[in-house]
């Protein structure tokens, strides 16, 4: 009886949607969406998805709520200042519709969202403040064959870019039209080719709730593919919230793109954490393999030759360290030569990592007429859940 | 004279349409070169990243693609658009 009443209440809730002949309520109800970034745009994306009745929304963010977020983030309150953004957002968004499952995943999505888990989503939405996270999420979506939506804002404009990788794996990716200056901005966050810069200054982009609201609405619509055909290609929408004008541009795939140029139509993804040696042994020794994360493969002071701390860093992921490790422990000079690479041959990787996979998310091998992706976070091919932080 | 004949007369504008110009550009000019010229001549914010869209055809121009390779025709209108991020702090 209670279930019937619940079902009826749900029907009543979406009664107006049922009057829209093109509105796919059943598909929306079944949708699983990953929203990366719980700031202004992320809040608006989740708000719209929850109101529309999306089935499951997982929110990824490592940051905590600050006072200035409250002028733009619809679900955050003053009492949330200092709390994890993802959890604060998810808790309040869940009140919108009890039938919509909203889950917070605290932490950097790169560390909490395995490729196999991403493959279980219908779409991943990037609502983050930097190019690097967007580039990374775009590549994951392109490999996993999951739709990718990128939403951005400034003080006046709202943008949306949609990449329907699930139905159109050969469409342009986010990087096909990314200007060189964006890569320079990413590079400025690192030194020695992969160490985090301690003094890297983040650019602050002034934004308002108005542009966040428009971008969030556009992104939610694109994530659910409302009114779109399966045959659609990649596109960019730019909306002027003052003038009211909008432009829609088709994005063509670019040969030689850093993001998708080597991937072929859809790379084959193989679970390779437990079966690392077996998987890499199946690749010819001289085949080039690119790891998703730059790895430290050499560490020695160019001034005094000291290598005493090499064991702490060599064979580990470069982004786990900052550029202070370039100061030699023996002579105190910033003279340590750190060899950081993300390009190897299969034979080199086996020699460097004989017993375990490299500490990367995945690696891409260009084999034959396609690409092979070795997933280092997955033991088997079954879909996984995001890796939530232990309480 | 031959050089003039081979040039494309185009309209270029910013996304907020506060700046517009009619330009004659060589077909081998790239999207990145046109963006840089717009940033320099119009004193657009240098800490912003830009993309170029042919609003006449509704197609974006890849940064390294030439006007000719992108199928730009005389009279087309190109818009210099900021490539936006923002939203929250993340990795």
Coordinates of C-alpha atoms in Angstrom, one line a residue:
Chain A
X1 CA 0.0 0.0 0.0
X2 CA 2.8 2.3 1.0
X3 CA 4.7 1.5 -2.2
X4 CA 1.6 2.2 -4.3
X5 CA 1.2 5.5 -2.6
X6 CA 4.9 6.3 -3.1
X7 CA 4.6 5.4 -6.8
X8 CA 1.5 7.6 -7.1
X9 CA 3.3 10.5 -5.4
X10 CA 6.2 10.2 -7.8
X11 CA 3.8 10.2 -10.7
X12 CA 2.2 13.4 -9.4
X13 CA 5.5 15.0 -8.9
X14 CA 6.4 14.6 -12.6
X15 CA 2.9 15.2 -14.0
X16 CA 3.9 18.3 -15.8
X17 CA 6.8 16.6 -17.4
X18 CA 4.4 14.0 -18.7
X19 CA 2.6 16.7 -20.6
X20 CA 5.8 17.4 -22.6
X21 CA 5.6 15.0 -25.5
X22 CA 9.4 14.8 -26.0
X23 CA 10.4 14.6 -22.3
X24 CA 11.9 11.1 -21.7
X25 CA 11.0 10.8 -18.0
X26 CA 11.7 7.1 -17.9
X27 CA 15.2 7.6 -19.4
X28 CA 15.8 10.5 -16.9
X29 CA 14.7 8.3 -14.0
X30 CA 17.2 5.6 -15.1
X31 CA 20.1 8.1 -15.6
X32 CA 23.3 7.9 -13.6
X33 CA 25.3 11.1 -13.7
X34 CA 28.7 11.9 -12.2
X35 CA 29.1 15.6 -11.4
X36 CA 32.7 16.6 -10.8
X37 CA 32.9 19.8 -8.8
X38 CA 30.5 20.9 -6.1
X39 CA 30.9 24.7 -6.6
X40 CA 28.5 27.2 -8.2
X41 CA 28.0 25.3 -11.4
X42 CA 28.0 21.8 -9.8
X43 CA 25.3 23.0 -7.4
X44 CA 23.2 24.2 -10.3
X45 CA 23.7 21.0 -12.3
X46 CA 22.7 18.8 -9.4
X47 CA 19.7 21.1 -8.6
X48 CA 18.4 20.7 -12.2
X49 CA 19.1 16.9 -12.3
X50 CA 17.3 16.4 -9.0
X51 CA 14.3 18.5 -10.0
X52 CA 14.0 16.6 -13.3
X53 CA 14.0 13.3 -11.4
X54 CA 17.4 11.9 -12.5
X55 CA 17.9 8.4 -11.0
X56 CA 21.3 8.7 -9.4
X57 CA 23.7 11.6 -9.0
X58 CA 27.2 11.2 -7.6
X59 CA 29.1 14.4 -6.7
X60 CA 32.9 14.4 -6.6
X61 CA 34.9 17.2 -4.9
X62 CA 37.9 17.3 -2.5
X63 CA 37.3 20.9 -1.4
X64 CA 35.6 22.4 1.6
X65 CA 33.0 25.1 1.7
X66 CA 34.2 28.7 2.0
X67 CA 32.1 31.8 2.8
X68 CA 32.4 33.2 -0.7
X69 CA 30.8 30.1 -2.2
X70 CA 27.5 31.0 -0.6
X71 CA 26.7 33.8 -3.1
X72 CA 26.6 31.3 -5.9
X73 CA 26.0 27.8 -4.6
X74 CA 22.3 27.1 -4.2
X75 CA 22.6 24.2 -1.8
X76 CA 25.3 25.5 0.6
X77 CA 24.6 27.4 3.8
X78 CA 26.6 29.4 6.3
X79 CA 26.5 26.4 8.7
X80 CA 28.4 24.4 6.0
X81 CA 31.5 26.6 6.0
X82 CA 34.4 24.3 6.6
X83 CA 32.5 21.1 5.7
X84 CA 33.3 19.0 2.6
X85 CA 31.5 20.6 -0.4
X86 CA 30.4 17.3 -1.9
X87 CA 28.7 16.1 1.3
X88 CA 27.1 19.4 2.1
X89 CA 25.7 19.6 -1.5
X90 CA 24.5 16.0 -1.6
X91 CA 22.8 16.2 1.8
X92 CA 20.7 19.1 0.8
X93 CA 20.1 18.1 -2.8
X94 CA 18.7 14.7 -1.6
X95 CA 15.8 16.7 0.1
X96 CA 14.6 17.9 -3.3
X97 CA 13.3 14.5 -4.3
X98 CA 13.7 11.4 -2.0
X99 CA 13.5 9.2 -5.0
X100 CA 16.7 10.7 -6.5
X101 CA 19.8 9.1 -5.0
X102 CA 22.5 11.8 -4.4
X103 CA 25.8 10.6 -3.2
X104 CA 28.9 12.5 -2.2
X105 CA 32.4 11.3 -3.0
X106 CA 34.9 13.3 -1.1
X107 CA 38.3 13.5 -2.7
X108 CA 39.9 14.2 -6.0
X109 CA 38.0 12.3 -8.7
X110 CA 41.3 11.1 -10.2
X111 CA 41.8 9.1 -7.0
X112 CA 38.2 8.1 -6.3
X113 CA 36.7 7.4 -9.7
X114 CA 38.2 4.3 -11.5
X115 CA 37.7 3.9 -15.2
X116 CA 35.5 0.8 -14.5
X117 CA 33.2 2.9 -12.3
X118 CA 33.0 5.7 -14.8
X119 CA 31.8 3.2 -17.4
X120 CA 28.7 2.8 -15.2
X121 CA 27.5 6.4 -15.7
X122 CA 25.5 7.8 -18.6
X123 CA 27.4 11.1 -18.4
X124 CA 30.2 12.9 -16.5
X125 CA 29.8 16.6 -16.0
X126 CA 32.9 18.8 -15.4
X127 CA 32.1 21.7 -13.2
X128 CA 35.6 22.4 -12.0
X129 CA 37.7 25.6 -12.1
X130 CA 40.7 24.4 -14.1
X131 CA 41.7 22.9 -17.4
X132 CA 43.7 20.1 -16.0
X133 CA 40.7 18.4 -14.4
X134 CA 38.7 18.8 -17.5
X135 CA 41.4 17.3 -19.7
X136 CA 41.7 14.4 -17.4
X137 CA 38.0 13.7 -17.1
X138 CA 37.6 14.1 -20.9
X139 CA 40.3 11.5 -21.6
X140 CA 38.6 9.1 -19.1
X141 CA 35.2 9.6 -20.7
X142 CA 36.7 9.2 -24.2
X143 CA 38.3 5.9 -23.2
X144 CA 35.3 4.6 -21.2
X145 CA 32.8 5.6 -23.9
X146 CA 30.8 7.8 -21.6
X147 CA 29.2 11.1 -22.5
X148 CA 31.2 14.1 -21.3
X149 CA 29.8 17.6 -20.6
X150 CA 32.0 20.6 -19.7
X151 CA 30.3 23.7 -18.2
X152 CA 32.1 27.0 -17.7
X153 CA 31.3 30.5 -16.6
X154 CA 32.7 34.0 -16.1
X155 CA 31.0 37.2 -14.9
X156 CA 28.8 37.4 -18.0
X157 CA 29.0 34.3 -20.2
X158 CA 28.0 30.7 -19.7
X159 CA 29.4 27.9 -21.8
X160 CA 28.6 24.3 -22.4
X161 CA 30.5 21.8 -24.4
X162 CA 28.9 18.3 -25.0
X163 CA 30.8 15.3 -26.3
X164 CA 28.5 12.3 -26.9
X165 CA 31.2 9.6 -26.7
X166 CA 28.7 6.8 -25.9
X167 CA 26.8 7.0 -29.2
X168 CA 29.4 8.8 -31.3
X169 CA 32.9 7.5 -30.2
X170 CA 34.5 9.2 -33.2
X171 CA 33.3 12.7 -32.3
X172 CA 35.6 15.5 -31.3
X173 CA 36.9 15.5 -27.7
X174 CA 37.4 18.4 -25.3
X175 CA 41.0 18.8 -26.4
X176 CA 40.4 18.9 -30.1
X177 CA 39.6 22.7 -29.8
X178 CA 41.6 23.5 -26.7
X179 CA 43.9 26.4 -27.2
X180 CA 47.7 26.1 -26.6
X181 CA 47.4 28.6 -23.8
X182 CA 45.3 26.1 -21.8
X183 CA 48.1 23.6 -21.9
X184 CA 50.5 26.3 -20.8
X185 CA 48.3 27.0 -17.9
X186 CA 48.3 23.3 -16.9
X187 CA 52.1 23.2 -17.3
X188 CA 52.5 26.2 -15.0
X189 CA 51.1 24.1 -12.2
X190 CA 54.0 21.7 -12.4
X191 CA 57.8 21.8 -12.5
X192 CA 60.3 19.2 -13.7
X193 CA 57.6 17.7 -15.9
X194 CA 55.3 16.5 -13.1
X195 CA 56.0 17.8 -9.6
X196 CA 53.4 20.1 -8.1
X197 CA 54.6 23.7 -7.9
X198 CA 54.4 24.9 -4.3
X199 CA 54.0 28.5 -5.4
X200 CA 51.6 28.0 -8.2
X201 CA 49.0 30.8 -8.2
X202 CA 45.5 29.9 -9.3
X203 CA 43.7 32.4 -11.5
X204 CA 40.5 33.7 -9.9
X205 CA 37.6 34.1 -12.4
X206 CA 34.8 36.4 -11.2
X207 CA 31.5 34.8 -11.6
X208 CA 27.9 35.3 -10.4
X209 CA 24.9 33.1 -9.6
X210 CA 23.3 34.2 -12.9
X211 CA 25.9 32.6 -15.1
X212 CA 26.2 29.6 -12.9
X213 CA 22.5 29.1 -13.1
X214 CA 22.5 29.2 -16.9
X215 CA 25.5 27.0 -17.3
X216 CA 24.1 24.5 -14.8
X217 CA 20.8 24.3 -16.7
X218 CA 22.5 23.8 -20.0
X219 CA 24.8 21.2 -18.6
X220 CA 21.9 19.2 -16.9
X221 CA 20.0 19.2 -20.2
X222 CA 23.0 18.1 -22.1
X223 CA 23.9 15.4 -19.6
X224 CA 20.4 13.9 -20.0
X225 CA 20.5 14.5 -23.7
X226 CA 17.1 16.2 -23.6
X227 CA 15.9 16.8 -27.1
X228 CA 19.0 15.5 -28.7
X229 CA 19.4 12.7 -31.2
X230 CA 21.9 9.8 -30.8
X231 CA 23.6 10.9 -34.0
X232 CA 24.5 14.3 -32.7
X233 CA 28.2 15.3 -32.7
X234 CA 30.2 17.4 -30.3
X235 CA 29.1 21.0 -29.8
X236 CA 29.8 24.2 -27.9
X237 CA 27.1 26.6 -26.7
X238 CA 28.0 30.1 -25.5
X239 CA 25.3 32.1 -23.8
X240 CA 25.5 35.8 -23.1
X241 CA 23.5 36.4 -19.9
X242 CA 23.4 40.1 -20.5
X243 CA 22.7 40.4 -24.2
X244 CA 20.6 37.3 -24.4
X245 CA 22.4 36.0 -27.5
X246 CA 23.7 32.5 -27.9
X247 CA 25.9 30.7 -30.4
X248 CA 26.0 27.0 -31.1
X249 CA 29.1 25.7 -32.9
X250 CA 29.8 22.2 -34.1
X251 CA 33.2 20.8 -32.9
X252 CA 35.0 18.7 -35.5
X253 CA 37.5 16.0 -34.5
X254 CA 41.1 17.2 -35.0
X255 CA 43.8 14.9 -36.3
X256 CA 46.8 14.9 -34.0
X257 CA 44.7 15.9 -31.0
X258 CA 46.6 15.3 -27.8
X259 CA 43.5 13.9 -26.2
X260 CA 42.1 11.5 -28.8
X261 CA 44.6 11.5 -31.7
X262 CA 46.1 8.1 -30.7
X263 CA 43.0 6.4 -29.3
X264 CA 41.3 5.2 -32.5
X265 CA 37.5 4.9 -32.4
X266 CA 37.2 3.1 -29.0
X267 CA 40.2 1.7 -27.1
X268 CA 39.9 -1.8 -25.7
X269 CA 40.0 -1.5 -21.9
X270 CA 41.5 -4.4 -19.9
X271 CA 41.6 -4.8 -16.1
X272 CA 45.3 -4.9 -15.3
X273 CA 45.8 -4.5 -11.5
X274 CA 46.0 -8.1 -10.5
X275 CA 46.8 -9.3 -14.0
X276 CA 49.5 -6.7 -14.7
X277 CA 52.3 -9.1 -15.9
X278 CA 49.9 -11.1 -18.0
X279 CA 48.5 -8.0 -19.7
X280 CA 51.8 -6.3 -20.3
X281 CA 53.4 -9.5 -21.5
X282 CA 50.8 -9.6 -24.3
X283 CA 52.2 -6.4 -25.7
X284 CA 55.3 -6.4 -27.8
X285 CA 58.4 -5.2 -26.0
X286 CA 59.0 -2.2 -28.3
X287 CA 55.4 -0.9 -28.3
X288 CA 55.1 2.6 -26.9
X289 CA 53.0 2.8 -23.7
X290 CA 51.9 6.1 -22.2
X291 CA 51.0 6.2 -18.5
X292 CA 48.1 8.4 -17.4
X293 CA 50.4 9.9 -14.7
X294 CA 54.0 11.0 -15.0
X295 CA 56.3 8.7 -13.0
X296 CA 59.6 9.4 -11.3
X297 CA 62.3 7.1 -12.7
X298 CA 65.5 8.9 -11.6
X299 CA 66.6 11.0 -8.7
X300 CA 70.2 12.2 -8.1
X301 CA 71.8 15.5 -7.2
X302 CA 73.6 17.0 -10.1
X303 CA 75.9 18.9 -7.8
X304 CA 77.1 16.4 -5.2
X305 CA 75.8 13.2 -6.7
X306 CA 73.8 12.2 -3.6
X307 CA 71.1 9.6 -4.2
X308 CA 70.3 8.7 -0.6
X309 CA 66.6 9.8 -0.9
X310 CA 66.0 8.2 -4.3
X311 CA 64.2 5.3 -2.7
X312 CA 61.5 7.6 -1.4
X313 CA 60.6 8.9 -4.8
X314 CA 61.7 6.7 -7.6
X315 CA 59.0 4.6 -9.2
X316 CA 56.3 6.7 -7.6
X317 CA 53.7 9.1 -9.1
X318 CA 55.3 12.5 -9.7
X319 CA 52.1 14.5 -8.7
X320 CA 52.3 13.0 -5.2
X321 CA 55.2 15.3 -4.6
X322 CA 56.0 19.0 -5.0
X323 CA 59.1 20.8 -6.3
X324 CA 60.7 21.0 -2.8
X325 CA 62.1 17.5 -3.4
X326 CA 64.4 19.0 -5.9
X327 CA 66.5 20.4 -3.0
X328 CA 69.3 18.0 -2.2
X329 CA 69.2 16.6 1.3
X330 CA 73.0 16.3 1.3
X331 CA 74.2 19.7 -0.1
X332 CA 71.1 21.7 0.4
X333 CA 71.1 23.0 -3.2
X334 CA 68.1 22.9 -5.5
X335 CA 70.1 20.8 -7.8
X336 CA 68.5 17.4 -7.8
X337 CA 68.0 16.0 -11.3
X338 CA 64.6 14.3 -11.3
X339 CA 63.8 12.1 -14.3
X340 CA 60.0 12.1 -14.8
X341 CA 58.4 10.3 -17.7
X342 CA 55.1 9.1 -19.0
X343 CA 56.3 7.5 -22.2
X344 CA 57.8 4.0 -22.0
X345 CA 58.2 0.9 -24.0
X346 CA 56.4 -2.2 -22.7
X347 CA 59.7 -3.8 -21.9
X348 CA 60.8 -0.8 -19.9
X349 CA 57.7 -0.9 -17.8
X350 CA 58.1 -4.6 -17.1
X351 CA 61.7 -3.9 -16.0
X352 CA 60.8 -1.0 -13.8
X353 CA 57.6 -2.6 -12.3
X354 CA 58.2 -6.4 -12.3
X355 CA 55.8 -7.2 -9.5
X356 CA 53.1 -4.6 -9.6
X357 CA 51.6 -2.2 -12.1
X358 CA 52.9 1.4 -12.3
X359 CA 51.3 3.8 -9.8
X360 CA 49.1 5.3 -12.5
X361 CA 45.4 5.2 -13.2
X362 CA 45.9 3.6 -16.6
X363 CA 48.2 3.3 -19.6
X364 CA 47.6 3.4 -23.3
X365 CA 49.4 1.2 -25.7
X366 CA 49.2 1.9 -29.4
X367 CA 48.9 -1.6 -30.7
X368 CA 48.0 -2.4 -34.3
X369 CA 45.2 -0.4 -35.7
X370 CA 43.7 0.6 -32.4
X371 CA 44.7 1.5 -28.8
X372 CA 44.7 -0.7 -25.7
X373 CA 44.0 0.7 -22.3
X374 CA 45.4 -1.1 -19.3
X375 CA 43.3 -0.2 -16.2
X376 CA 45.5 -0.3 -13.2
X377 CA 42.7 0.2 -10.7
X378 CA 40.6 -2.7 -11.6
X379 CA 41.0 -6.4 -11.0
X380 CA 38.2 -7.6 -13.2
X381 CA 36.0 -6.3 -15.9
X382 CA 32.9 -5.9 -13.8
X383 CA 31.6 -2.4 -13.3
X384 CA 32.7 -0.9 -10.0
X385 CA 31.6 1.7 -7.6
X386 CA 33.5 5.0 -7.0
X387 CA 36.0 4.6 -4.2
X388 CA 34.6 6.5 -1.3
X389 CA 36.8 7.6 1.5
X390 CA 36.6 5.6 4.7
X391 CA 34.8 7.3 7.6
Chain B
X1 CA 47.0 42.8 -56.6
X2 CA 47.2 39.0 -56.7
X3 CA 47.7 39.0 -52.9
X4 CA 44.5 41.1 -52.5
X5 CA 42.5 38.7 -54.6
X6 CA 43.6 35.7 -52.5
X7 CA 42.7 37.4 -49.2
X8 CA 39.4 36.7 -47.5
X9 CA 37.3 39.6 -46.3
X10 CA 35.8 38.6 -43.0
X11 CA 34.0 40.1 -40.1
X12 CA 35.6 39.4 -36.7
X13 CA 33.9 40.2 -33.4
X14 CA 34.1 39.4 -29.7
X15 CA 31.5 37.2 -28.0
X16 CA 29.9 40.2 -26.2
X17 CA 29.9 42.0 -29.6
X18 CA 31.5 45.1 -28.1
X19 CA 34.3 44.9 -30.6
X20 CA 33.9 44.3 -34.4
X21 CA 36.2 44.6 -37.4
X22 CA 36.2 43.9 -41.0
X23 CA 39.5 42.3 -42.0
X24 CA 41.2 40.9 -45.0
X25 CA 43.0 37.8 -44.0
X26 CA 45.2 35.3 -45.8
X27 CA 43.6 31.9 -46.3
X28 CA 46.6 30.3 -44.6
X29 CA 46.1 32.3 -41.4
X30 CA 45.3 30.0 -38.4
X31 CA 42.7 30.4 -35.8
X32 CA 45.4 30.9 -33.2
X33 CA 46.9 33.8 -35.2
X34 CA 43.6 35.5 -35.6
X35 CA 42.9 35.1 -31.9
X36 CA 46.3 36.6 -31.0
X37 CA 45.7 39.5 -33.3
X38 CA 42.3 40.2 -31.7
X39 CA 43.8 40.0 -28.2
X40 CA 46.6 42.4 -29.2
X41 CA 44.6 44.9 -31.2
X42 CA 41.5 45.0 -28.9
X43 CA 43.5 44.7 -25.7
X44 CA 41.4 41.7 -24.6
X45 CA 42.3 40.2 -21.2
X46 CA 45.6 38.3 -21.8
X47 CA 45.0 35.9 -18.9
X48 CA 41.9 34.5 -20.7
X49 CA 42.0 31.6 -23.2
X50 CA 40.1 32.0 -26.4
X51 CA 38.6 29.9 -29.2
X52 CA 37.4 31.0 -32.6
X53 CA 33.9 30.1 -34.0
X54 CA 32.6 30.8 -37.5
X55 CA 29.1 31.9 -36.5
X56 CA 28.0 32.0 -40.1
X57 CA 28.4 28.3 -40.5
X58 CA 28.1 27.3 -36.9
X59 CA 31.5 25.6 -36.8
X60 CA 34.4 26.0 -34.5
X61 CA 37.8 26.5 -35.9
X62 CA 40.6 24.3 -34.5
X63 CA 43.5 26.5 -33.2
X64 CA 46.0 25.2 -35.6
X65 CA 43.7 25.0 -38.6
X66 CA 44.0 27.5 -41.4
X67 CA 41.0 29.5 -42.6
X68 CA 41.1 27.6 -45.9
X69 CA 41.2 24.2 -44.3
X70 CA 38.3 25.2 -42.0
X71 CA 36.2 26.1 -45.0
X72 CA 35.9 29.8 -44.2
X73 CA 34.4 31.8 -47.0
X74 CA 34.5 35.6 -47.8
X75 CA 31.9 37.4 -45.8
X76 CA 31.8 34.9 -42.9
X77 CA 31.6 36.2 -39.4
X78 CA 34.2 34.9 -36.9
X79 CA 33.6 35.2 -33.2
X80 CA 36.4 35.2 -30.6
X81 CA 35.0 33.3 -27.6
X82 CA 36.6 32.9 -24.2
X83 CA 37.2 29.2 -23.2
X84 CA 35.6 29.1 -19.8
X85 CA 36.2 27.1 -16.7
X86 CA 35.4 28.2 -13.2
X87 CA 32.9 26.7 -10.9
X88 CA 34.9 25.5 -7.9
X89 CA 38.5 24.6 -6.9
X90 CA 39.5 21.1 -8.0
X91 CA 42.6 19.2 -9.1

